[in-house]
Amino acid sequence: MTMPDYTIKVASYNIHKAIGADKRRDPERILSVLDEIDADCVVLQEADHRLGKRRAILPFDALAAHGYSYVPLSLRSCSLGWHGNALLLRDFASCVAYERVRLPRLEPRGAIICDIKIRGRVWRLIGSHLDLSGLFRRRQVAFIVDRLRNLQRDLPTVIMGDFNQWRRRDGCLRLLPDDFSVLPTGASFPAQHPLVGLDRIIIAPQIRYLECGVHNTPLARQASDHLPVWAKLALSPDF
């Protein structure tokens, strides 16, 4: 079934540097999970090695072979993302603007803000991997919200990532604007026996969700310690 021009499918996936339940690093397994999800846009966390030159976990040529391009967020040619946050796009989507954001942190953390044109519409996608500390998570969400308020162009906005926040309506999520919605995607961690929804998709009021969920397949349960979350989103054609 072909989706209308104002509908997209997005996903968020903490790939855990491609280290799976068997303790092996297997980038091709992650790419196969992305094939299963078949999203238009995917925000990744832990997409680069943490030490050394911080090389990309997923080989660039393999991404292309699986039908994805990436937004050039890294300051290093060998890396995929910014503080491990990366954005993958299908070939019918393009990035018209992006911004790297340094977040208040106990340890180095960042967020990405990308304006994406897809099927004739421009959407704003934000990806991040928030702190383990509740105090710093709250500071980080407040910082992202403040940055959004200061952006000149008002766009339908989707915030995705690993929020490290257990409850959907608690903690740092309470600092989101009142008219933003945290989608009921479900429990995504730990992957083999998911109990809590650390991974989130949040939408602005111009957007409604058609479907959302956790991508829980045998392959996904093996590929990372997190399961991906996804949503099909619709935008009013009048917006």
mmCIF file of N, CA and C in Angstrom, residues 115-175:
data_model
loop_
_atom_site.group_PDB
_atom_site.id
_atom_site.type_symbol
_atom_site.label_atom_id
_atom_site.label_comp_id
_atom_site.label_asym_id
_atom_site.label_seq_id
_atom_site.Cartn_x
_atom_site.Cartn_y
_atom_site.Cartn_z
ATOM 1 N N ASP A 115 16.504 19.102 9.160
ATOM 2 C CA ASP A 115 15.304 19.406 8.376
ATOM 3 C C ASP A 115 15.355 18.555 7.116
ATOM 4 N N ILE A 116 14.349 17.703 6.966
ATOM 5 C CA ILE A 116 14.351 16.679 5.935
ATOM 6 C C ILE A 116 13.196 16.920 4.970
ATOM 7 N N LYS A 117 13.516 16.929 3.686
ATOM 8 C CA LYS A 117 12.470 17.019 2.659
ATOM 9 C C LYS A 117 12.175 15.621 2.162
ATOM 10 N N ILE A 118 10.917 15.246 2.265
ATOM 11 C CA ILE A 118 10.523 13.910 1.864
ATOM 12 C C ILE A 118 9.112 13.955 1.291
ATOM 13 N N ARG A 119 8.967 13.442 0.087
ATOM 14 C CA ARG A 119 7.696 13.451 -0.634
ATOM 15 C C ARG A 119 7.103 14.862 -0.689
ATOM 16 N N GLY A 120 7.978 15.826 -0.929
ATOM 17 C CA GLY A 120 7.536 17.195 -1.141
ATOM 18 C C GLY A 120 7.320 18.017 0.100
ATOM 19 N N ARG A 121 7.445 17.440 1.279
ATOM 20 C CA ARG A 121 7.250 18.172 2.527
ATOM 21 C C ARG A 121 8.543 18.215 3.331
ATOM 22 N N VAL A 122 8.692 19.239 4.159
ATOM 23 C CA VAL A 122 9.859 19.352 5.026
ATOM 24 C C VAL A 122 9.439 19.069 6.464
ATOM 25 N N TRP A 123 10.128 18.139 7.069
ATOM 26 C CA TRP A 123 9.913 17.752 8.467
ATOM 27 C C TRP A 123 11.184 18.058 9.248
ATOM 28 N N ARG A 124 11.046 18.298 10.529
ATOM 29 C CA ARG A 124 12.217 18.489 11.395
ATOM 30 C C ARG A 124 12.364 17.248 12.282
ATOM 31 N N LEU A 125 13.522 16.594 12.184
ATOM 32 C CA LEU A 125 13.808 15.407 12.975
ATOM 33 C C LEU A 125 14.924 15.719 13.962
ATOM 34 N N ILE A 126 14.725 15.326 15.198
ATOM 35 C CA ILE A 126 15.712 15.541 16.259
ATOM 36 C C ILE A 126 16.065 14.182 16.840
ATOM 37 N N GLY A 127 17.341 13.914 16.963
ATOM 38 C CA GLY A 127 17.787 12.661 17.552
ATOM 39 C C GLY A 127 18.758 12.913 18.686
ATOM 40 N N SER A 128 18.668 12.067 19.718
ATOM 41 C CA SER A 128 19.597 12.221 20.836
ATOM 42 C C SER A 128 19.640 10.941 21.663
ATOM 43 N N HIS A 129 20.685 10.841 22.459
ATOM 44 C CA HIS A 129 20.866 9.764 23.428
ATOM 45 C C HIS A 129 21.141 10.443 24.761
ATOM 46 N N LEU A 130 20.135 10.461 25.640
ATOM 47 C CA LEU A 130 20.225 11.260 26.852
ATOM 48 C C LEU A 130 21.002 10.549 27.952
ATOM 49 N N ASP A 131 21.356 11.322 28.964
ATOM 50 C CA ASP A 131 22.233 10.891 30.047
ATOM 51 C C ASP A 131 21.573 9.828 30.927
ATOM 52 N N LEU A 132 22.409 9.069 31.633
ATOM 53 C CA LEU A 132 21.907 8.127 32.632
ATOM 54 C C LEU A 132 21.420 8.849 33.883
ATOM 55 N N SER A 133 21.928 10.056 34.122
ATOM 56 C CA SER A 133 21.539 10.845 35.290
ATOM 57 C C SER A 133 20.207 11.555 35.039
ATOM 58 N N GLY A 134 19.249 11.381 35.944
ATOM 59 C CA GLY A 134 17.962 12.054 35.810
ATOM 60 C C GLY A 134 18.089 13.563 35.799
ATOM 61 N N LEU A 135 18.977 14.101 36.605
ATOM 62 C CA LEU A 135 19.190 15.543 36.645
ATOM 63 C C LEU A 135 19.644 16.049 35.285
ATOM 64 N N PHE A 136 20.624 15.380 34.689
ATOM 65 C CA PHE A 136 21.128 15.846 33.399
ATOM 66 C C PHE A 136 20.158 15.554 32.267
ATOM 67 N N ARG A 137 19.367 14.487 32.366
ATOM 68 C CA ARG A 137 18.326 14.266 31.356
ATOM 69 C C ARG A 137 17.358 15.434 31.323
ATOM 70 N N ARG A 138 16.958 15.904 32.488
ATOM 71 C CA ARG A 138 16.032 17.043 32.543
ATOM 72 C C ARG A 138 16.672 18.293 31.948
ATOM 73 N N ARG A 139 17.935 18.532 32.258
ATOM 74 C CA ARG A 139 18.629 19.689 31.679
ATOM 75 C C ARG A 139 18.743 19.558 30.164
ATOM 76 N N GLN A 140 18.972 18.343 29.698
ATOM 77 C CA GLN A 140 19.135 18.131 28.260
ATOM 78 C C GLN A 140 17.823 18.338 27.507
ATOM 79 N N VAL A 141 16.719 17.817 28.027
ATOM 80 C CA VAL A 141 15.429 18.032 27.372
ATOM 81 C C VAL A 141 15.070 19.512 27.391
ATOM 82 N N ALA A 142 15.299 20.178 28.512
ATOM 83 C CA ALA A 142 15.025 21.619 28.584
ATOM 84 C C ALA A 142 15.857 22.378 27.554
ATOM 85 N N PHE A 143 17.104 21.963 27.358
ATOM 86 C CA PHE A 143 17.979 22.617 26.382
ATOM 87 C C PHE A 143 17.452 22.414 24.963
ATOM 88 N N ILE A 144 17.029 21.190 24.632
ATOM 89 C CA ILE A 144 16.491 20.910 23.297
ATOM 90 C C ILE A 144 15.218 21.706 23.045
ATOM 91 N N VAL A 145 14.330 21.750 24.021
ATOM 92 C CA VAL A 145 13.076 22.501 23.873
ATOM 93 C C VAL A 145 13.361 23.978 23.663
ATOM 94 N N ASP A 146 14.306 24.522 24.435
ATOM 95 C CA ASP A 146 14.663 25.934 24.274
ATOM 96 C C ASP A 146 15.243 26.203 22.889
ATOM 97 N N ARG A 147 16.068 25.268 22.397
ATOM 98 C CA ARG A 147 16.639 25.449 21.054
ATOM 99 C C ARG A 147 15.547 25.427 19.991
ATOM 100 N N LEU A 148 14.582 24.561 20.148
ATOM 101 C CA LEU A 148 13.471 24.499 19.200
ATOM 102 C C LEU A 148 12.706 25.816 19.153
ATOM 103 N N ARG A 149 12.482 26.405 20.298
ATOM 104 C CA ARG A 149 11.725 27.658 20.368
ATOM 105 C C ARG A 149 12.451 28.801 19.673
ATOM 106 N N ASN A 150 13.771 28.671 19.547
ATOM 107 C CA ASN A 150 14.556 29.744 18.947
ATOM 108 C C ASN A 150 14.855 29.538 17.464
ATOM 109 N N LEU A 151 14.434 28.410 16.920
ATOM 110 C CA LEU A 151 14.619 28.193 15.492
ATOM 111 C C LEU A 151 13.627 29.043 14.712
ATOM 112 N N GLN A 152 14.078 29.623 13.606
ATOM 113 C CA GLN A 152 13.267 30.595 12.882
ATOM 114 C C GLN A 152 12.080 29.954 12.160
ATOM 115 N N ARG A 153 12.266 28.779 11.613
ATOM 116 C CA ARG A 153 11.234 28.167 10.789
ATOM 117 C C ARG A 153 10.439 27.155 11.595
ATOM 118 N N ASP A 154 9.115 27.306 11.607
ATOM 119 C CA ASP A 154 8.246 26.375 12.313
ATOM 120 C C ASP A 154 7.942 25.192 11.402
ATOM 121 N N LEU A 155 8.354 23.994 11.815
ATOM 122 C CA LEU A 155 8.163 22.795 11.016
ATOM 123 C C LEU A 155 7.544 21.691 11.871
ATOM 124 N N PRO A 156 6.834 20.762 11.240
ATOM 125 C CA PRO A 156 6.359 19.594 11.991
ATOM 126 C C PRO A 156 7.562 18.818 12.518
ATOM 127 N N THR A 157 7.593 18.585 13.814
ATOM 128 C CA THR A 157 8.797 18.125 14.491
ATOM 129 C C THR A 157 8.596 16.762 15.123
ATOM 130 N N VAL A 158 9.610 15.914 14.947
ATOM 131 C CA VAL A 158 9.638 14.588 15.561
ATOM 132 C C VAL A 158 10.942 14.477 16.352
ATOM 133 N N ILE A 159 10.834 14.143 17.628
ATOM 134 C CA ILE A 159 11.994 13.938 18.490
ATOM 135 C C ILE A 159 12.105 12.445 18.764
ATOM 136 N N MET A 160 13.294 11.887 18.524
ATOM 137 C CA MET A 160 13.481 10.442 18.690
ATOM 138 C C MET A 160 14.803 10.164 19.384
ATOM 139 N N GLY A 161 14.876 8.994 19.999
ATOM 140 C CA GLY A 161 16.146 8.574 20.564
ATOM 141 C C GLY A 161 15.992 7.718 21.796
ATOM 142 N N ASP A 162 17.152 7.423 22.382
ATOM 143 C CA ASP A 162 17.221 6.688 23.640
ATOM 144 C C ASP A 162 17.200 7.724 24.761
ATOM 145 N N PHE A 163 16.065 7.803 25.439
ATOM 146 C CA PHE A 163 15.897 8.821 26.476
ATOM 147 C C PHE A 163 16.336 8.336 27.853
ATOM 148 N N ASN A 164 16.629 7.041 27.990
ATOM 149 C CA ASN A 164 16.982 6.485 29.295
ATOM 150 C C ASN A 164 15.955 6.848 30.367
ATOM 151 N N GLN A 165 14.702 6.980 29.958
ATOM 152 C CA GLN A 165 13.616 7.369 30.853
ATOM 153 C C GLN A 165 12.575 6.252 30.858
ATOM 154 N N TRP A 166 12.338 5.686 32.017
ATOM 155 C CA TRP A 166 11.490 4.494 32.096
ATOM 156 C C TRP A 166 10.028 4.794 31.802
ATOM 157 N N ARG A 167 9.459 5.799 32.445
ATOM 158 C CA ARG A 167 8.021 6.032 32.346
ATOM 159 C C ARG A 167 7.726 7.074 31.273
ATOM 160 N N ARG A 168 6.618 6.861 30.541
ATOM 161 C CA ARG A 168 6.291 7.689 29.381
ATOM 162 C C ARG A 168 5.861 9.098 29.778
ATOM 163 N N ARG A 169 5.367 9.294 30.968
ATOM 164 C CA ARG A 169 4.854 10.608 31.381
ATOM 165 C C ARG A 169 5.548 11.098 32.655
ATOM 166 N N ASP A 170 6.834 10.837 32.759
ATOM 167 C CA ASP A 170 7.533 11.162 33.993
ATOM 168 C C ASP A 170 8.906 11.732 33.669
ATOM 169 N N GLY A 171 9.598 12.217 34.718
ATOM 170 C CA GLY A 171 10.974 12.670 34.598
ATOM 171 C C GLY A 171 11.164 13.747 33.556
ATOM 172 N N CYS A 172 12.191 13.572 32.735
ATOM 173 C CA CYS A 172 12.551 14.585 31.737
ATOM 174 C C CYS A 172 11.445 14.794 30.707
ATOM 175 N N LEU A 173 10.595 13.795 30.482
ATOM 176 C CA LEU A 173 9.534 13.923 29.481
ATOM 177 C C LEU A 173 8.474 14.934 29.903
ATOM 178 N N ARG A 174 8.414 15.241 31.168
ATOM 179 C CA ARG A 174 7.448 16.240 31.654
ATOM 180 C C ARG A 174 7.856 17.662 31.263
ATOM 181 N N LEU A 175 9.088 17.824 30.779
ATOM 182 C CA LEU A 175 9.567 19.138 30.372
ATOM 183 C C LEU A 175 9.269 19.438 28.908
#
